[in-house]
mmCIF file of N, CA and C in Angstrom:
data_model
loop_
_atom_site.group_PDB
_atom_site.id
_atom_site.type_symbol
_atom_site.label_atom_id
_atom_site.label_comp_id
_atom_site.label_asym_id
_atom_site.label_seq_id
_atom_site.Cartn_x
_atom_site.Cartn_y
_atom_site.Cartn_z
ATOM 1 N N MET A 959 0.885 -1.132 0.145
ATOM 2 C CA MET A 959 0.078 0.075 -0.010
ATOM 3 C C MET A 959 0.969 1.208 -0.093
ATOM 4 N N SER A 960 0.369 2.227 -0.809
ATOM 5 C CA SER A 960 1.518 3.304 -1.087
ATOM 6 C C SER A 960 1.356 4.442 0.228
ATOM 7 N N LEU A 961 2.231 5.154 0.541
ATOM 8 C CA LEU A 961 1.940 6.304 1.469
ATOM 9 C C LEU A 961 0.809 6.874 1.476
ATOM 10 N N SER A 962 0.394 7.570 0.319
ATOM 11 C CA SER A 962 -0.716 8.164 0.075
ATOM 12 C C SER A 962 -1.981 7.605 0.677
ATOM 13 N N MET A 963 -2.010 6.284 0.179
ATOM 14 C CA MET A 963 -3.217 5.426 0.638
ATOM 15 C C MET A 963 -3.227 5.381 1.969
ATOM 16 N N ARG A 964 -2.119 5.101 2.684
ATOM 17 C CA ARG A 964 -1.831 4.952 4.286
ATOM 18 C C ARG A 964 -2.257 6.202 5.085
ATOM 19 N N LEU A 965 -1.933 7.328 4.543
ATOM 20 C CA LEU A 965 -2.139 8.618 5.337
ATOM 21 C C LEU A 965 -3.678 8.753 5.800
ATOM 22 N N PRO A 966 -4.480 8.606 5.019
ATOM 23 C CA PRO A 966 -6.025 8.531 5.385
ATOM 24 C C PRO A 966 -6.336 7.730 6.599
ATOM 25 N N ILE A 967 -5.726 6.531 6.361
ATOM 26 C CA ILE A 967 -6.095 5.518 7.445
ATOM 27 C C ILE A 967 -5.531 5.648 8.482
ATOM 28 N N LEU A 968 -4.066 6.094 8.538
ATOM 29 C CA LEU A 968 -3.462 6.789 9.875
ATOM 30 C C LEU A 968 -4.216 7.768 10.402
ATOM 31 N N ALA A 969 -4.706 9.009 9.647
ATOM 32 C CA ALA A 969 -5.683 9.789 10.356
ATOM 33 C C ALA A 969 -6.972 9.532 11.045
ATOM 34 N N ALA A 970 -7.613 8.747 10.379
ATOM 35 C CA ALA A 970 -8.661 8.184 10.918
ATOM 36 C C ALA A 970 -8.404 7.513 12.143
ATOM 37 N N ALA A 971 -7.454 6.621 12.215
ATOM 38 C CA ALA A 971 -6.888 5.890 13.443
ATOM 39 C C ALA A 971 -6.684 6.753 14.569
ATOM 40 N N ALA A 972 -5.935 7.926 14.292
ATOM 41 C CA ALA A 972 -5.434 9.082 15.140
ATOM 42 C C ALA A 972 -6.660 9.771 15.437
ATOM 43 N N LEU A 973 -7.850 10.205 15.011
ATOM 44 C CA LEU A 973 -9.395 10.487 15.295
ATOM 45 C C LEU A 973 -10.014 9.790 16.144
ATOM 46 N N LEU A 974 -10.034 8.380 15.936
ATOM 47 C CA LEU A 974 -10.450 7.584 16.778
ATOM 48 C C LEU A 974 -9.991 7.499 18.227
ATOM 49 N N SER A 975 -8.655 7.348 17.998
ATOM 50 C CA SER A 975 -7.886 7.397 19.517
ATOM 51 C C SER A 975 -8.177 8.409 20.280
ATOM 52 N N ALA A 976 -8.031 9.698 19.674
ATOM 53 C CA ALA A 976 -8.324 11.181 20.333
ATOM 54 C C ALA A 976 -9.722 11.074 20.818
ATOM 55 N N ALA A 977 -10.768 10.348 20.084
ATOM 56 C CA ALA A 977 -11.971 10.480 20.541
ATOM 57 C C ALA A 977 -12.165 9.496 21.776
ATOM 58 N N SER A 978 -11.664 8.488 21.302
ATOM 59 C CA SER A 978 -11.529 7.375 22.786
ATOM 60 C C SER A 978 -10.839 8.072 24.102
ATOM 61 N N ALA A 979 -9.695 8.696 23.834
ATOM 62 C CA ALA A 979 -9.265 9.310 25.077
ATOM 63 C C ALA A 979 -10.260 10.710 25.526
ATOM 64 N N ALA A 980 -10.678 11.275 24.578
ATOM 65 C CA ALA A 980 -11.766 12.400 25.413
ATOM 66 C C ALA A 980 -12.822 11.657 25.943
ATOM 67 N N SER A 981 -13.500 10.438 25.387
ATOM 68 C CA SER A 981 -14.407 9.863 26.118
ATOM 69 C C SER A 981 -14.143 9.355 27.582
ATOM 70 N N ALA A 982 -12.776 8.926 27.757
ATOM 71 C CA ALA A 982 -12.193 8.369 28.927
ATOM 72 C C ALA A 982 -12.076 9.437 29.963
ATOM 73 N N ASP A 983 -11.661 10.703 29.367
ATOM 74 C CA ASP A 983 -11.540 12.042 30.161
ATOM 75 C C ASP A 983 -12.931 12.249 30.850
ATOM 76 N N LEU A 984 -14.077 12.406 29.983
ATOM 77 C CA LEU A 984 -15.040 12.446 30.555
ATOM 78 C C LEU A 984 -15.959 11.845 31.517
ATOM 79 N N LYS A 985 -15.537 10.427 31.191
ATOM 80 C CA LYS A 985 -15.923 9.479 32.119
ATOM 81 C C LYS A 985 -15.277 9.542 33.600
ATOM 82 N N GLN A 986 -13.939 9.832 33.393
ATOM 83 C CA GLN A 986 -13.154 10.178 34.711
ATOM 84 C C GLN A 986 -13.605 11.335 35.525
ATOM 85 N N GLY A 987 -13.853 12.492 34.639
ATOM 86 C CA GLY A 987 -14.382 13.523 35.079
ATOM 87 C C GLY A 987 -15.650 13.671 35.820
ATOM 88 N N GLN A 988 -16.534 12.823 35.361
ATOM 89 C CA GLN A 988 -17.994 12.541 35.575
ATOM 90 C C GLN A 988 -17.921 11.549 37.095
ATOM 91 N N SER A 989 -16.905 10.603 36.928
ATOM 92 C CA SER A 989 -16.782 9.823 38.287
ATOM 93 C C SER A 989 -16.137 10.923 39.530
ATOM 94 N N ILE A 990 -15.344 11.792 39.181
ATOM 95 C CA ILE A 990 -14.666 12.552 40.275
ATOM 96 C C ILE A 990 -15.839 13.464 40.649
ATOM 97 N N TYR A 991 -16.874 14.173 39.568
ATOM 98 C CA TYR A 991 -17.690 15.155 40.036
ATOM 99 C C TYR A 991 -18.690 14.397 40.910
ATOM 100 N N GLN A 992 -19.160 13.287 40.452
ATOM 101 C CA GLN A 992 -20.125 12.861 41.068
ATOM 102 C C GLN A 992 -19.721 12.443 42.518
ATOM 103 N N THR A 993 -18.403 11.888 42.606
ATOM 104 C CA THR A 993 -18.271 11.499 43.914
ATOM 105 C C THR A 993 -17.810 12.318 44.922
ATOM 106 N N ASN A 994 -17.271 13.767 44.455
ATOM 107 C CA ASN A 994 -16.692 14.769 45.237
ATOM 108 C C ASN A 994 -17.499 16.098 45.279
ATOM 109 N N CYS A 995 -18.185 16.370 44.212
ATOM 110 C CA CYS A 995 -18.620 17.709 43.906
ATOM 111 C C CYS A 995 -20.292 17.778 43.928
ATOM 112 N N ALA A 996 -21.104 16.813 43.374
ATOM 113 C CA ALA A 996 -22.181 17.018 43.218
ATOM 114 C C ALA A 996 -23.175 17.255 44.355
ATOM 115 N N ALA A 997 -22.735 16.675 45.580
ATOM 116 C CA ALA A 997 -23.431 16.872 46.723
ATOM 117 C C ALA A 997 -23.774 18.738 46.932
ATOM 118 N N CYS A 998 -22.741 19.096 46.700
ATOM 119 C CA CYS A 998 -22.873 20.757 47.122
ATOM 120 C C CYS A 998 -22.985 21.656 45.927
ATOM 121 N N HIS A 999 -22.645 20.938 44.677
ATOM 122 C CA HIS A 999 -22.657 22.008 43.638
ATOM 123 C C HIS A 999 -23.996 21.549 42.583
ATOM 124 N N GLY A 1000 -24.722 20.448 43.072
ATOM 125 C CA GLY A 1000 -25.716 19.777 42.231
ATOM 126 C C GLY A 1000 -25.502 18.880 41.143
ATOM 127 N N ALA A 1001 -26.527 18.097 40.774
ATOM 128 C CA ALA A 1001 -25.954 16.876 39.898
ATOM 129 C C ALA A 1001 -25.769 17.281 38.502
ATOM 130 N N LYS A 1002 -26.109 18.455 38.116
ATOM 131 C CA LYS A 1002 -25.650 19.101 36.818
ATOM 132 C C LYS A 1002 -25.070 20.195 36.815
ATOM 133 N N ALA A 1003 -24.482 20.358 38.124
ATOM 134 C CA ALA A 1003 -23.422 21.794 38.116
ATOM 135 C C ALA A 1003 -24.213 23.085 38.311
ATOM 136 N N GLN A 1004 -25.472 22.850 38.759
ATOM 137 C CA GLN A 1004 -26.356 24.170 38.641
ATOM 138 C C GLN A 1004 -26.350 25.010 39.858
ATOM 139 N N GLY A 1005 -25.461 24.445 41.044
ATOM 140 C CA GLY A 1005 -25.550 25.054 42.189
ATOM 141 C C GLY A 1005 -26.489 24.366 43.322
ATOM 142 N N GLY A 1006 -26.308 24.692 44.477
ATOM 143 C CA GLY A 1006 -26.877 24.059 45.569
ATOM 144 C C GLY A 1006 -26.372 24.819 46.709
ATOM 145 N N LEU A 1007 -25.833 24.102 47.684
ATOM 146 C CA LEU A 1007 -25.109 24.446 48.863
ATOM 147 C C LEU A 1007 -23.971 25.206 48.429
ATOM 148 N N GLY A 1008 -23.394 24.982 47.563
ATOM 149 C CA GLY A 1008 -22.149 25.584 46.642
ATOM 150 C C GLY A 1008 -22.653 26.251 45.270
ATOM 151 N N PRO A 1009 -21.935 27.389 44.929
ATOM 152 C CA PRO A 1009 -22.281 27.968 43.770
ATOM 153 C C PRO A 1009 -22.369 26.855 42.350
ATOM 154 N N LYS A 1010 -22.869 27.574 41.313
ATOM 155 C CA LYS A 1010 -23.061 27.073 40.032
ATOM 156 C C LYS A 1010 -21.572 26.792 39.205
ATOM 157 N N LEU A 1011 -21.595 25.742 38.794
ATOM 158 C CA LEU A 1011 -20.174 25.298 38.199
ATOM 159 C C LEU A 1011 -20.349 25.322 36.818
ATOM 160 N N SER A 1012 -21.378 25.142 36.192
ATOM 161 C CA SER A 1012 -21.604 25.152 35.178
ATOM 162 C C SER A 1012 -21.481 26.666 34.172
ATOM 163 N N GLY A 1013 -20.948 26.826 33.100
ATOM 164 C CA GLY A 1013 -20.963 28.113 32.581
ATOM 165 C C GLY A 1013 -19.531 28.759 32.861
ATOM 166 N N GLU A 1014 -19.550 29.714 33.782
ATOM 167 C CA GLU A 1014 -18.255 30.382 33.683
ATOM 168 C C GLU A 1014 -17.400 29.738 34.504
ATOM 169 N N VAL A 1015 -17.658 29.137 35.657
ATOM 170 C CA VAL A 1015 -16.349 28.559 36.128
ATOM 171 C C VAL A 1015 -15.783 27.419 35.366
ATOM 172 N N ALA A 1016 -16.609 26.669 34.617
ATOM 173 C CA ALA A 1016 -16.253 25.612 33.652
ATOM 174 C C ALA A 1016 -15.438 25.973 32.787
ATOM 175 N N ASN A 1017 -15.453 27.360 32.165
ATOM 176 C CA ASN A 1017 -14.740 27.959 31.274
ATOM 177 C C ASN A 1017 -13.542 28.779 31.358
ATOM 178 N N TRP A 1018 -13.148 28.737 32.958
ATOM 179 C CA TRP A 1018 -12.120 29.493 33.413
ATOM 180 C C TRP A 1018 -10.775 28.941 32.636
ATOM 181 N N SER A 1019 -9.768 29.519 32.770
ATOM 182 C CA SER A 1019 -8.600 28.995 32.125
ATOM 183 C C SER A 1019 -8.172 27.742 32.943
ATOM 184 N N ALA A 1020 -7.369 26.924 32.360
ATOM 185 C CA ALA A 1020 -6.952 25.685 33.025
ATOM 186 C C ALA A 1020 -6.287 26.023 34.593
ATOM 187 N N ALA A 1021 -5.401 27.264 34.417
ATOM 188 C CA ALA A 1021 -4.338 27.496 35.580
ATOM 189 C C ALA A 1021 -5.598 28.047 36.493
ATOM 190 N N ILE A 1022 -6.520 29.012 36.097
ATOM 191 C CA ILE A 1022 -7.417 29.300 37.134
ATOM 192 C C ILE A 1022 -8.239 28.199 37.871
ATOM 193 N N PHE A 1023 -8.397 27.343 37.128
ATOM 194 C CA PHE A 1023 -9.451 26.001 37.690
ATOM 195 C C PHE A 1023 -8.845 25.479 38.619
ATOM 196 N N GLN A 1024 -7.437 25.101 38.355
ATOM 197 C CA GLN A 1024 -6.704 24.249 39.048
ATOM 198 C C GLN A 1024 -6.209 24.978 40.278
ATOM 199 N N ARG A 1025 -6.108 26.313 40.511
ATOM 200 C CA ARG A 1025 -5.687 27.249 41.263
ATOM 201 C C ARG A 1025 -6.765 27.188 42.442
ATOM 202 N N ALA A 1026 -8.039 27.206 41.887
ATOM 203 C CA ALA A 1026 -9.223 27.245 42.601
ATOM 204 C C ALA A 1026 -9.479 25.837 43.508
ATOM 205 N N LEU A 1027 -9.076 24.727 42.619
ATOM 206 C CA LEU A 1027 -9.374 23.429 43.406
ATOM 207 C C LEU A 1027 -8.049 23.141 44.326
ATOM 208 N N LEU A 1028 -7.045 23.565 43.890
ATOM 209 C CA LEU A 1028 -5.802 23.094 44.700
ATOM 210 C C LEU A 1028 -5.617 24.102 45.876
ATOM 211 N N LYS A 1029 -5.713 25.502 45.569
ATOM 212 C CA LYS A 1029 -5.207 26.530 46.610
ATOM 213 C C LYS A 1029 -6.715 27.326 47.227
ATOM 214 N N ASN A 1030 -7.836 27.003 46.688
ATOM 215 C CA ASN A 1030 -8.990 27.744 47.016
ATOM 216 C C ASN A 1030 -9.015 29.061 46.998
ATOM 217 N N VAL A 1031 -8.457 29.333 45.686
ATOM 218 C CA VAL A 1031 -8.384 30.893 45.175
ATOM 219 C C VAL A 1031 -9.131 31.063 43.929
ATOM 220 N N ASP A 1032 -9.959 32.003 44.115
ATOM 221 C CA ASP A 1032 -10.933 31.982 42.679
ATOM 222 C C ASP A 1032 -10.472 32.805 41.652
ATOM 223 N N ASP A 1033 -11.298 33.178 40.663
ATOM 224 C CA ASP A 1033 -10.437 33.646 39.463
ATOM 225 C C ASP A 1033 -10.578 35.423 39.649
ATOM 226 N N HIS A 1034 -10.937 35.733 40.773
ATOM 227 C CA HIS A 1034 -10.659 37.171 41.219
ATOM 228 C C HIS A 1034 -9.796 37.306 42.339
ATOM 229 N N GLY A 1035 -8.842 36.308 42.841
ATOM 230 C CA GLY A 1035 -8.071 36.164 43.731
ATOM 231 C C GLY A 1035 -8.473 35.926 45.150
ATOM 232 N N LYS A 1036 -9.789 35.905 45.329
ATOM 233 C CA LYS A 1036 -10.165 35.605 46.713
ATOM 234 C C LYS A 1036 -10.401 34.282 47.121
ATOM 235 N N MET A 1037 -10.385 34.075 48.379
ATOM 236 C CA MET A 1037 -10.249 32.714 48.938
ATOM 237 C C MET A 1037 -11.726 32.093 48.794
ATOM 238 N N LEU A 1038 -12.008 30.999 48.201
ATOM 239 C CA LEU A 1038 -13.149 30.409 48.298
ATOM 240 C C LEU A 1038 -13.777 30.136 49.612
ATOM 241 N N LYS A 1039 -15.029 30.190 49.929
ATOM 242 C CA LYS A 1039 -15.635 29.933 51.273
ATOM 243 C C LYS A 1039 -15.939 28.573 51.808
ATOM 244 N N ALA A 1040 -15.843 28.382 52.923
ATOM 245 C CA ALA A 1040 -16.272 27.007 53.306
ATOM 246 C C ALA A 1040 -17.643 26.753 53.048
ATOM 247 N N PRO A 1041 -17.895 25.597 53.198
ATOM 248 C CA PRO A 1041 -17.357 24.152 53.315
ATOM 249 C C PRO A 1041 -16.581 23.821 52.232
ATOM 250 N N MET A 1042 -16.147 24.489 51.103
ATOM 251 C CA MET A 1042 -15.299 24.256 50.074
ATOM 252 C C MET A 1042 -14.159 23.663 50.524
ATOM 253 N N PRO A 1043 -13.720 22.318 50.269
ATOM 254 C CA PRO A 1043 -12.465 21.296 50.647
ATOM 255 C C PRO A 1043 -11.448 22.134 50.261
ATOM 256 N N PHE A 1044 -10.132 22.016 50.697
ATOM 257 C CA PHE A 1044 -8.906 22.555 50.349
ATOM 258 C C PHE A 1044 -8.440 20.972 49.395
ATOM 259 N N TRP A 1045 -8.909 20.696 48.167
ATOM 260 C CA TRP A 1045 -8.499 19.562 47.537
ATOM 261 C C TRP A 1045 -7.130 19.315 47.450
ATOM 262 N N GLY A 1046 -6.409 20.527 47.525
ATOM 263 C CA GLY A 1046 -4.785 20.065 47.320
ATOM 264 C C GLY A 1046 -4.291 19.640 48.661
ATOM 265 N N LYS A 1047 -4.922 19.508 49.867
ATOM 266 C CA LYS A 1047 -4.360 19.209 50.946
ATOM 267 C C LYS A 1047 -5.294 17.662 51.170
ATOM 268 N N VAL A 1048 -6.473 17.810 50.756
ATOM 269 C CA VAL A 1048 -7.105 16.246 51.156
ATOM 270 C C VAL A 1048 -7.482 15.310 50.307
ATOM 271 N N GLY A 1049 -7.055 15.925 49.030
ATOM 272 C CA GLY A 1049 -7.490 15.047 47.879
ATOM 273 C C GLY A 1049 -8.704 14.714 47.480
ATOM 274 N N PHE A 1050 -9.140 14.180 46.551
ATOM 275 C CA PHE A 1050 -10.298 13.672 45.945
ATOM 276 C C PHE A 1050 -10.442 12.356 46.599
ATOM 277 N N ALA A 1051 -11.815 11.844 46.898
ATOM 278 C CA ALA A 1051 -12.254 10.687 47.579
ATOM 279 C C ALA A 1051 -11.382 9.395 46.482
ATOM 280 N N GLY A 1052 -11.079 8.642 47.442
ATOM 281 C CA GLY A 1052 -10.157 7.603 47.111
ATOM 282 C C GLY A 1052 -8.661 7.488 46.708
ATOM 283 N N ASP A 1053 -8.278 9.081 46.702
ATOM 284 C CA ASP A 1053 -6.893 9.411 46.487
ATOM 285 C C ASP A 1053 -5.771 9.277 47.670
ATOM 286 N N LYS A 1054 -6.571 8.981 48.974
ATOM 287 C CA LYS A 1054 -5.855 8.648 50.173
ATOM 288 C C LYS A 1054 -5.007 10.077 50.680
ATOM 289 N N GLY A 1055 -5.352 11.389 50.267
ATOM 290 C CA GLY A 1055 -5.127 12.563 50.566
ATOM 291 C C GLY A 1055 -3.951 12.843 49.972
ATOM 292 N N LYS A 1056 -3.803 12.292 48.658
ATOM 293 C CA LYS A 1056 -2.812 12.952 47.877
ATOM 294 C C LYS A 1056 -3.613 14.123 46.936
ATOM 295 N N ALA A 1057 -2.828 15.235 46.578
ATOM 296 C CA ALA A 1057 -3.481 16.260 45.822
ATOM 297 C C ALA A 1057 -4.166 15.576 44.575
ATOM 298 N N PRO A 1058 -5.013 16.117 43.883
ATOM 299 C CA PRO A 1058 -5.543 15.914 42.443
ATOM 300 C C PRO A 1058 -4.422 15.949 41.480
ATOM 301 N N THR A 1059 -4.162 15.018 40.483
ATOM 302 C CA THR A 1059 -3.249 15.193 39.589
ATOM 303 C C THR A 1059 -4.011 16.149 38.510
ATOM 304 N N LYS A 1060 -2.803 16.860 37.624
ATOM 305 C CA LYS A 1060 -3.244 17.472 36.509
ATOM 306 C C LYS A 1060 -4.399 16.781 35.725
ATOM 307 N N THR A 1061 -4.322 15.408 35.432
ATOM 308 C CA THR A 1061 -4.977 14.581 34.710
ATOM 309 C C THR A 1061 -6.237 14.729 35.109
ATOM 310 N N GLU A 1062 -6.617 14.361 36.150
ATOM 311 C CA GLU A 1062 -7.809 14.513 37.228
ATOM 312 C C GLU A 1062 -8.654 15.767 37.024
ATOM 313 N N LEU A 1063 -7.834 16.961 37.139
ATOM 314 C CA LEU A 1063 -8.288 18.332 37.081
ATOM 315 C C LEU A 1063 -8.913 18.640 35.716
ATOM 316 N N VAL A 1064 -8.065 18.270 34.819
ATOM 317 C CA VAL A 1064 -8.400 18.515 33.014
ATOM 318 C C VAL A 1064 -9.674 17.694 32.928
ATOM 319 N N ALA A 1065 -9.584 16.366 33.500
ATOM 320 C CA ALA A 1065 -10.934 15.594 33.353
ATOM 321 C C ALA A 1065 -12.100 16.232 33.951
ATOM 322 N N LEU A 1066 -12.042 16.779 35.012
ATOM 323 C CA LEU A 1066 -12.967 17.338 35.824
ATOM 324 C C LEU A 1066 -13.768 18.558 35.028
ATOM 325 N N GLN A 1067 -12.634 19.363 34.801
ATOM 326 C CA GLN A 1067 -12.997 20.596 34.071
ATOM 327 C C GLN A 1067 -13.738 20.144 32.572
ATOM 328 N N ALA A 1068 -13.269 19.215 31.825
ATOM 329 C CA ALA A 1068 -14.053 18.883 30.801
ATOM 330 C C ALA A 1068 -15.455 18.392 30.727
ATOM 331 N N TYR A 1069 -15.441 17.704 32.169
ATOM 332 C CA TYR A 1069 -16.819 17.192 32.162
ATOM 333 C C TYR A 1069 -17.813 18.167 32.616
ATOM 334 N N LEU A 1070 -17.459 19.217 33.376
ATOM 335 C CA LEU A 1070 -18.391 20.533 33.695
ATOM 336 C C LEU A 1070 -18.503 21.099 32.529
ATOM 337 N N LYS A 1071 -17.685 21.173 31.568
ATOM 338 C CA LYS A 1071 -17.806 21.956 30.267
ATOM 339 C C LYS A 1071 -18.960 21.258 29.480
ATOM 340 N N THR A 1072 -19.618 20.221 29.866
ATOM 341 C CA THR A 1072 -20.539 19.433 29.221
ATOM 342 C C THR A 1072 -22.032 19.923 29.553
ATOM 343 N N PHE A 1073 -22.033 20.750 30.543
ATOM 344 C CA PHE A 1073 -23.133 21.363 30.925
ATOM 345 C C PHE A 1073 -23.427 22.658 30.441
ATOM 346 N N LYS A 1074 -24.563 23.025 29.743
ATOM 347 C CA LYS A 1074 -24.572 24.353 28.986
ATOM 348 C C LYS A 1074 -25.344 25.012 29.977
#
């Protein structure tokens, strides 16, 4: 098979791999959200005890989103209010006190972006 014939096949395989990775990220993000966030922020990130996360918060830059979860500092540089956990110190459920990984935070933010 010539290179020109293989390129479309390789491109299609790369797209399928990327779609599969994105699906896995959303599944991981959904699991993290349901276990750690939904009780306060609502099943659809619509707010409840805690503020709404869908919309503006979900669309913060990755750096601001990660700072908020790891250091409890919002997009305006203000401390988040209790009872918001200091995830950087306590870790997500099942992480045994280890700070969330960048992969977990990216997956969580990707999942939040699914709510319109």
